[in-house]
PDB file of C-alpha atoms in Angstrom:
ATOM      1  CA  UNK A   1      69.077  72.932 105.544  1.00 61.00           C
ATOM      2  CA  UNK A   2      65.915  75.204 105.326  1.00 63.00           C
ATOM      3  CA  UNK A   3      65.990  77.675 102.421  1.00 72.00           C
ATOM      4  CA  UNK A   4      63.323  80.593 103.084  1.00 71.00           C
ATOM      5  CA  UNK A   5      61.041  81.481 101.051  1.00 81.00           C
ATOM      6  CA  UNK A   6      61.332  84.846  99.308  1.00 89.00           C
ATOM      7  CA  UNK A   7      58.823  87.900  98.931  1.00 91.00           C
ATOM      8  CA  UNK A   8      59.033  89.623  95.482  1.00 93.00           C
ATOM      9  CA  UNK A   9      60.526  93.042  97.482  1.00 95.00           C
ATOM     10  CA  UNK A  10      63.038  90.629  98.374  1.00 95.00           C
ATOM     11  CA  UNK A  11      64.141  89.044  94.822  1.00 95.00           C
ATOM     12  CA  UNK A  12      64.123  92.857  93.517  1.00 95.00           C
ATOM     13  CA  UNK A  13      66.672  93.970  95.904  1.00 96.00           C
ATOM     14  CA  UNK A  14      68.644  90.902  95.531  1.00 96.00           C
ATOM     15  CA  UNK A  15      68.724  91.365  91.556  1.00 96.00           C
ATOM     16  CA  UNK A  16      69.567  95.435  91.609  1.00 96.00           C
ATOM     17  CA  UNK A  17      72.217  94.183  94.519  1.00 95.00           C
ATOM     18  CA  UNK A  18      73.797  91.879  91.656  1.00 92.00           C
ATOM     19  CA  UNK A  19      73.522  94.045  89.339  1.00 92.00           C
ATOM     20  CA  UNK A  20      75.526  97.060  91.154  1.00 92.00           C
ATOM     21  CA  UNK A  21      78.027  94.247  92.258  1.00 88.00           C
ATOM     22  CA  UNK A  22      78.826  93.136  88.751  1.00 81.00           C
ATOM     23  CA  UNK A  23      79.690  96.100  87.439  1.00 83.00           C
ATOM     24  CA  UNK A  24      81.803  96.932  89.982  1.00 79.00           C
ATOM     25  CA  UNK A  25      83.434  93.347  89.943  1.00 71.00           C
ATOM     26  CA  UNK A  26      84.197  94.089  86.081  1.00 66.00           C
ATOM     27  CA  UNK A  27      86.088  97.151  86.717  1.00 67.00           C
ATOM     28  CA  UNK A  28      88.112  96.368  89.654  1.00 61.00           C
ATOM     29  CA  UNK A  29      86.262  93.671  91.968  1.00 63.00           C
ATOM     30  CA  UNK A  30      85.092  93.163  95.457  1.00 73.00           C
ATOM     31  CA  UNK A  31      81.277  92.938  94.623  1.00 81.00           C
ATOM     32  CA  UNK A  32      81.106  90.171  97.311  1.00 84.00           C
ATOM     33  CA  UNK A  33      80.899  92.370  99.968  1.00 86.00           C
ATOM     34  CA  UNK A  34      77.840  94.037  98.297  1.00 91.00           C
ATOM     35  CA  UNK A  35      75.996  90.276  97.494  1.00 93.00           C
ATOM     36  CA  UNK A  36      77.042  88.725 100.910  1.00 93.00           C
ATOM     37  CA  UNK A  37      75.371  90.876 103.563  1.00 93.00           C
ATOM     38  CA  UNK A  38      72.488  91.207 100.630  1.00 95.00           C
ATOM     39  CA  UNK A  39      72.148  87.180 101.017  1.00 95.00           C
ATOM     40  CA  UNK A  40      72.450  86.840 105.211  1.00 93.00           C
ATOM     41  CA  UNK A  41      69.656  89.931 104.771  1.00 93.00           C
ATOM     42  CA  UNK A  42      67.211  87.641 102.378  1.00 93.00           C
ATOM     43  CA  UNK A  43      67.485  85.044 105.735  1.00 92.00           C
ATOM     44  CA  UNK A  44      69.522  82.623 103.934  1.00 93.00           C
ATOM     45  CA  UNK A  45      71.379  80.235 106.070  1.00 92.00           C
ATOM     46  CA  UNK A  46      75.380  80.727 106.312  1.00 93.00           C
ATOM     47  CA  UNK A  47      76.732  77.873 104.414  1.00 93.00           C
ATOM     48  CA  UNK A  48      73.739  78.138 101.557  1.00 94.00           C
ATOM     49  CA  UNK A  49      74.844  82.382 101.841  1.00 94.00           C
ATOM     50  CA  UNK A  50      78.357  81.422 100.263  1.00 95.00           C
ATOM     51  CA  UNK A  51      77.188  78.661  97.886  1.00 95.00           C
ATOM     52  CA  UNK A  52      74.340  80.529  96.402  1.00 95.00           C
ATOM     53  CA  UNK A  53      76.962  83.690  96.418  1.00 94.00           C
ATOM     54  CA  UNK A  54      79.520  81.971  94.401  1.00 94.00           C
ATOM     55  CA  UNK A  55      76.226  81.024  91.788  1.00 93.00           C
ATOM     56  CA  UNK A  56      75.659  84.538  91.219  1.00 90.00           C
ATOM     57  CA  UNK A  57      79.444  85.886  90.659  1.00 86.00           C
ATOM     58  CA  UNK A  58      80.134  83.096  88.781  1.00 86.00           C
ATOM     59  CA  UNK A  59      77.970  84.284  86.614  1.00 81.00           C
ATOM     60  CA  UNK A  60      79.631  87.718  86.238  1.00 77.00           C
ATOM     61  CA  UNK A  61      83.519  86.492  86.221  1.00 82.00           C
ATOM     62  CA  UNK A  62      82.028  83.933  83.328  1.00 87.00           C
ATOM     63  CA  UNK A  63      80.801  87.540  81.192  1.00 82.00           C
ATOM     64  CA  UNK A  64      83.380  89.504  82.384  1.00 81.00           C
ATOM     65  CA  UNK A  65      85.896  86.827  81.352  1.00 88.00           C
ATOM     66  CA  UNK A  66      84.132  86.091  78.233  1.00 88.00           C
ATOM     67  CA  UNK A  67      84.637  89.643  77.557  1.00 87.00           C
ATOM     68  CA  UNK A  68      88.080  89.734  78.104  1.00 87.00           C
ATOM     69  CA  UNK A  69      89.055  86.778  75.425  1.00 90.00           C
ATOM     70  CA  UNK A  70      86.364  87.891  72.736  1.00 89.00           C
ATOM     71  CA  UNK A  71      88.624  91.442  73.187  1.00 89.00           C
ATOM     72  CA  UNK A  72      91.772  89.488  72.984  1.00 87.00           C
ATOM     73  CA  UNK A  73      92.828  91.155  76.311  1.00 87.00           C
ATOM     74  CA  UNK A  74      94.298  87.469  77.541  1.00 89.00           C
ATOM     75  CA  UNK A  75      94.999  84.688  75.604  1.00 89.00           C
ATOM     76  CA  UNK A  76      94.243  80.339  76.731  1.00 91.00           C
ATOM     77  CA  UNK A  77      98.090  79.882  76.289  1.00 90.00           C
ATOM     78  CA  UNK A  78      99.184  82.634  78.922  1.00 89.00           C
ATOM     79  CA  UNK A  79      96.545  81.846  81.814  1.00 94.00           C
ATOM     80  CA  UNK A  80      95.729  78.311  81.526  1.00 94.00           C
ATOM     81  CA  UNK A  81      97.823  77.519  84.216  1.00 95.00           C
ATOM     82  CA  UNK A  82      97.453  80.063  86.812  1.00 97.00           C
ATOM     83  CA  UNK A  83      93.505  79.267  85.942  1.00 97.00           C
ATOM     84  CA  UNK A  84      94.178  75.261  86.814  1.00 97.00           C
ATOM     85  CA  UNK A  85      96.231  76.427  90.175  1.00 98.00           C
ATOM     86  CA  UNK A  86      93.106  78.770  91.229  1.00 98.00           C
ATOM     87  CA  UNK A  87      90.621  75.988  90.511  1.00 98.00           C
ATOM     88  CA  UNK A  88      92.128  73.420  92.636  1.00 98.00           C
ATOM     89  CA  UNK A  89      92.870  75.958  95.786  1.00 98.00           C
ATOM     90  CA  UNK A  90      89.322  77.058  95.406  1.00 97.00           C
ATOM     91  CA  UNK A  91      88.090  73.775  95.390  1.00 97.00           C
ATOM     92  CA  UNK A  92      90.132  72.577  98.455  1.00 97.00           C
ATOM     93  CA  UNK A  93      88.751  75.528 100.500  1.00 97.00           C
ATOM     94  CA  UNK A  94      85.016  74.724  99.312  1.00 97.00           C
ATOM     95  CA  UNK A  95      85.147  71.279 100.728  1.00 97.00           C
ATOM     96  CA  UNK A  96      87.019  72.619 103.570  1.00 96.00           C
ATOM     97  CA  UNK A  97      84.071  75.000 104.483  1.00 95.00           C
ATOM     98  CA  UNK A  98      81.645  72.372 104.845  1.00 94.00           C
ATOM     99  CA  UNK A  99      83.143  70.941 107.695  1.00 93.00           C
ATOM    100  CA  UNK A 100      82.695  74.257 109.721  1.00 90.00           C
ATOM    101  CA  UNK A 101      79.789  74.631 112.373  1.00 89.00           C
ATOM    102  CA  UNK A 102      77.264  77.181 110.844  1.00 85.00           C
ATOM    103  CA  UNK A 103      76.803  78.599 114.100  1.00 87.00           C
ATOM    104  CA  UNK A 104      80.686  80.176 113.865  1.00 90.00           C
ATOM    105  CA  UNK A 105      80.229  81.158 110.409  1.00 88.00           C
ATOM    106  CA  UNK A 106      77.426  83.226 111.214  1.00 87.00           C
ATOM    107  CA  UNK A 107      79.764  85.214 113.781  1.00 89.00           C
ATOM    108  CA  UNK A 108      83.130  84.911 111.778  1.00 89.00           C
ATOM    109  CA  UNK A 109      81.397  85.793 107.964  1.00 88.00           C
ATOM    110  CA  UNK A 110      80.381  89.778 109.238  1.00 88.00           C
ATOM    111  CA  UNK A 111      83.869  90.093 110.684  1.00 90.00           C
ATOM    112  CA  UNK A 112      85.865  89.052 108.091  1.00 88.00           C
ATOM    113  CA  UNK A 113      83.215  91.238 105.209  1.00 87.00           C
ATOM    114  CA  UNK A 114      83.915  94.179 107.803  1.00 89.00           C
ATOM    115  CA  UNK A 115      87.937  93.917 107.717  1.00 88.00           C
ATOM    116  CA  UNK A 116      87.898  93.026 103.919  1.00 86.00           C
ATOM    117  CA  UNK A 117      85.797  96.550 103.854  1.00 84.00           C
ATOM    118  CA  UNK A 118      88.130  98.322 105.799  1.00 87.00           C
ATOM    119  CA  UNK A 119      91.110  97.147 104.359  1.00 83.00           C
ATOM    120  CA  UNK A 120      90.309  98.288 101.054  1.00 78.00           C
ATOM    121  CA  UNK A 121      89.319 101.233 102.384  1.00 80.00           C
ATOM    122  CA  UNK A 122      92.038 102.419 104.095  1.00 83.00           C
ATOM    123  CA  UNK A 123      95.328 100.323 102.042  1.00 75.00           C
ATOM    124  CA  UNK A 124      97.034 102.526  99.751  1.00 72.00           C
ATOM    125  CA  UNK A 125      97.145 101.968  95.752  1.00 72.00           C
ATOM    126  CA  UNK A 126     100.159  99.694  94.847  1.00 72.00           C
ATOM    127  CA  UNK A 127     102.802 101.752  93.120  1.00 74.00           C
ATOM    128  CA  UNK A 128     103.250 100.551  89.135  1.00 76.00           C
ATOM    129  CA  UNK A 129     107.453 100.190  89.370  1.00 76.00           C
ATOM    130  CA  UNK A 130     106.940  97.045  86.777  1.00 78.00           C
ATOM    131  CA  UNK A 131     109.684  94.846  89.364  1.00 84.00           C
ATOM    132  CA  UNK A 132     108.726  91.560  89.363  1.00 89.00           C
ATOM    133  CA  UNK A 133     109.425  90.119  93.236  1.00 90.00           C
ATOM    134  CA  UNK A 134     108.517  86.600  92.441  1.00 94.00           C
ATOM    135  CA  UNK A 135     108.958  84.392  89.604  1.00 94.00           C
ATOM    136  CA  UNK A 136     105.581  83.225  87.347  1.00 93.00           C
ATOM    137  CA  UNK A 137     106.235  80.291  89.043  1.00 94.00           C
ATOM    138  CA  UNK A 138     105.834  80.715  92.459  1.00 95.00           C
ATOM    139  CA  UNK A 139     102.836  83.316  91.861  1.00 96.00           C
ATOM    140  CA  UNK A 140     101.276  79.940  90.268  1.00 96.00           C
ATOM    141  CA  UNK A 141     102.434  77.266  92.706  1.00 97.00           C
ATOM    142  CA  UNK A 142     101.744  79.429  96.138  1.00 97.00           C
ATOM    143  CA  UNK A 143      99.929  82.627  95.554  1.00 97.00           C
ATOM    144  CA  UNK A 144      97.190  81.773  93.111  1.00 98.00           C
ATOM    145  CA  UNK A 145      96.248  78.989  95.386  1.00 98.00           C
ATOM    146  CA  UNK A 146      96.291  80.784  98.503  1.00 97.00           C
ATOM    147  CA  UNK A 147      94.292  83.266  97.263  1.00 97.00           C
ATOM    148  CA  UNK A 148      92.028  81.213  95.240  1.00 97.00           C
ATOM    149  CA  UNK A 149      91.776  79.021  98.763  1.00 97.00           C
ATOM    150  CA  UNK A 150      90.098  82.094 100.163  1.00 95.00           C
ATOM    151  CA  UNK A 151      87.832  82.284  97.299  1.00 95.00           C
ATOM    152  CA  UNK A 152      86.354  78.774  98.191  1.00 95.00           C
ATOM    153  CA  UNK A 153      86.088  79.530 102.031  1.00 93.00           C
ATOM    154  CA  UNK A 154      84.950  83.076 102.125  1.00 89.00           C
ATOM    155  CA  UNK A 155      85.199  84.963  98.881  1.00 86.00           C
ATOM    156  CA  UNK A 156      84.465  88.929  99.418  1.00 85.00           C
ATOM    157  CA  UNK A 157      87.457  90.861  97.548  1.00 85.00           C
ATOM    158  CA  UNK A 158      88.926  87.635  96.004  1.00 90.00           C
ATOM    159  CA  UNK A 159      89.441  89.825  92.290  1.00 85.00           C
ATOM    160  CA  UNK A 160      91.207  92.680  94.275  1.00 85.00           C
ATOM    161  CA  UNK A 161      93.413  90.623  95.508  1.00 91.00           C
ATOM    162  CA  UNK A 162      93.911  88.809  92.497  1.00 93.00           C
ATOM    163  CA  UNK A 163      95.286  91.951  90.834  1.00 90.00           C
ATOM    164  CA  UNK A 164      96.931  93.535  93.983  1.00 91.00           C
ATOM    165  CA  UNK A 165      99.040  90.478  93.732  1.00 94.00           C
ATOM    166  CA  UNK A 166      99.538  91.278  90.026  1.00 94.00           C
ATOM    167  CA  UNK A 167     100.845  94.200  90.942  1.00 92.00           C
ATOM    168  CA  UNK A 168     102.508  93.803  93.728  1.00 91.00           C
ATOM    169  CA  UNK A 169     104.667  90.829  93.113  1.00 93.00           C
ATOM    170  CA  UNK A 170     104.473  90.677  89.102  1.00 93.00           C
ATOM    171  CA  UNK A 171     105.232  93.853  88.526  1.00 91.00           C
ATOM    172  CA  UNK A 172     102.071  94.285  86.214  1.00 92.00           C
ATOM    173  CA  UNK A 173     100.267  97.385  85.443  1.00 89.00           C
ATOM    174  CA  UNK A 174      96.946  97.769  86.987  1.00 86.00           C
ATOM    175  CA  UNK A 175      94.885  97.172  84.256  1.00 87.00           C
ATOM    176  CA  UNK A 176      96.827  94.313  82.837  1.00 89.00           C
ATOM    177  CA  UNK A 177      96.360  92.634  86.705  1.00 90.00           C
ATOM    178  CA  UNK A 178      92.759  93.367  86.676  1.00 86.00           C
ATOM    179  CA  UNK A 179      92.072  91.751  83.199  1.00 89.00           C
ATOM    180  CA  UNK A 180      94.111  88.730  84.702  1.00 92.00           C
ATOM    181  CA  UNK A 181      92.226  88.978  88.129  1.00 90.00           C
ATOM    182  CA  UNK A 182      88.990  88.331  86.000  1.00 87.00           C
ATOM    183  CA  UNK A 183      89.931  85.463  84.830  1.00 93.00           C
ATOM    184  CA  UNK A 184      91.101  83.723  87.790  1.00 95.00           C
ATOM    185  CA  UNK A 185      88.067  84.662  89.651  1.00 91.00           C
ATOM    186  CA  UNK A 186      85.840  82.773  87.286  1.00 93.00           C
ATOM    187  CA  UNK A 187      88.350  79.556  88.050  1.00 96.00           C
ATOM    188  CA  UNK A 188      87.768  79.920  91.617  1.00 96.00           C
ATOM    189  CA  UNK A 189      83.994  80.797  91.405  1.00 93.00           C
ATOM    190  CA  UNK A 190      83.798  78.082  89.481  1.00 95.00           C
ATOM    191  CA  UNK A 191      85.319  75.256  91.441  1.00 97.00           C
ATOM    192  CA  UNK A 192      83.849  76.408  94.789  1.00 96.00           C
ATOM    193  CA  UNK A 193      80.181  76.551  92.844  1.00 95.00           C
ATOM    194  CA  UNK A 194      81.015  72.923  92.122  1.00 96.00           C
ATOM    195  CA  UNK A 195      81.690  71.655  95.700  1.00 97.00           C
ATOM    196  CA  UNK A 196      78.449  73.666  96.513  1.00 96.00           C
ATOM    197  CA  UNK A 197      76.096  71.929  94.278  1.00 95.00           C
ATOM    198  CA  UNK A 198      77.353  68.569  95.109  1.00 96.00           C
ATOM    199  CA  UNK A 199      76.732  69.422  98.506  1.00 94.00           C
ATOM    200  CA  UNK A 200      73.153  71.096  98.001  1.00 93.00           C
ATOM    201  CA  UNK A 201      74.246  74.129  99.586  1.00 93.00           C
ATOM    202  CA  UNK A 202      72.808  76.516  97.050  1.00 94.00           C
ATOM    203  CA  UNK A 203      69.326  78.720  97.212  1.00 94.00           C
ATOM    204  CA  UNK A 204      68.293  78.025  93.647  1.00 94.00           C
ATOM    205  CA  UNK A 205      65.412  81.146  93.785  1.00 95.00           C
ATOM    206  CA  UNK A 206      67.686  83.690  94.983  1.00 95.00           C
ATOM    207  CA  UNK A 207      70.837  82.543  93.098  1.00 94.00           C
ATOM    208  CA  UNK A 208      69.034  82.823  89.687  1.00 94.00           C
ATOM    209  CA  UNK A 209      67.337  85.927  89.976  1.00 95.00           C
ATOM    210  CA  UNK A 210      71.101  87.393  91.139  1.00 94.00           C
ATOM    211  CA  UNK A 211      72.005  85.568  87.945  1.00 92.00           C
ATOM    212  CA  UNK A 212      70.453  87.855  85.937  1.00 91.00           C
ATOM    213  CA  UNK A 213      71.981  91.327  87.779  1.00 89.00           C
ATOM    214  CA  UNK A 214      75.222  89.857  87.364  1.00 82.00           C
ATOM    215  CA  UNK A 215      74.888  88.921  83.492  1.00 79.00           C
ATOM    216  CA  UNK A 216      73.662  92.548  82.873  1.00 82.00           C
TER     217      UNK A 216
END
């Protein structure tokens, strides 16, 4: 896999394109479909585009989630499941990925970033009624994976969904499912960034100066 090299106009708009995307992942997520096209822009190749993606953002879930615990917004006790359940279906649909021809993820990767966009564009804001449709248990068995599977394929929106499902089928306020979406984003970044370095599919100059946007 050939990793570009990269002109210094290049690294600046990559860092300010982190930057904007971690503050808006902080608040209420989707800052993948900022970094992604930003990436496929730089001329990175499609595979090394999500690795060297899920670098950067796991960079901001780690502050944002940091954040959250220092503030006692969450405690180890109440997530450390869900976060165990997001980590492995992440990590399934990382090694999953690799097996896909680049050539299709080229043509599929724009798609799916344009019906993520549009989708959150034009879906209406989940009504707080506090009913709870599904049991903790289920929401940790079968819809933390699923979603967190997504995270390791693709990854654009993964937070969003994270707390629409909160709020949706917990019955949590929106707040309380974004502060939960953080943290389970930072599981799934994390085990997809794993299956990415051990497969060398990461663009070390790019991913580290996006490092720094995303910490700020």
């Amino acid at each position: 896999m050939e990793i570009p090299e990269f002109t210094t106009q290049i690294l600046i708009f990559l860092f300010f394109t982190a930057l904007t995307a971690g503050f808006l992942d902080t608040l209420a997520g989707g800052g993948g479909l900022l970094t992604v096209p930003a990436l496929f822009l730089a001329g990175i190749p499609p595979l090394a585009v999500l690795g060297t993606n899920k670098l950067q953002s796991s960079m901001g879930t780690a502050t944002a989630t940091l954040m959250m615990f220092k503030n006692k917004k969450v405690t180890w006790k109440e997530i450390r499941g869900l976060m165990l359940f997001a980590f492995l279906g992440s990590a399934t649909g990382a090694w999953m990925v690799q097996f896909i021809n680049t050539d299709m993820l080229s043509f599929v990767i724009p798609i799916v970033l344009l019906v993520i966009a549009l989708y959150f564009l034009i879906s209406p804001t989940p009504k707080e009624d506090g009913e709870e449709k599904i049991s903790h248990t289920k929401f940790r068995n079968f819809v933390v994976p699923l979603i967190g599977s997504y995270d390791g394929i693709f990854g654009p929106g993964t937070g969003s969904f994270f707390a629409l499902a909160g709020v949706s089928l917990r019955g949590k306020d929106l707040i309380s499912a974004t502060i939960l979406a953080k943290t389970l984003n930072f599981a799934t970044n994390t085990a997809a960034l794993t299956v990415f370095l051990l497969t060398g599919k990461i663009a070390w100059v790019a991913g580290l100066t996006m490092i720094v946007g995303q910490g700020i």
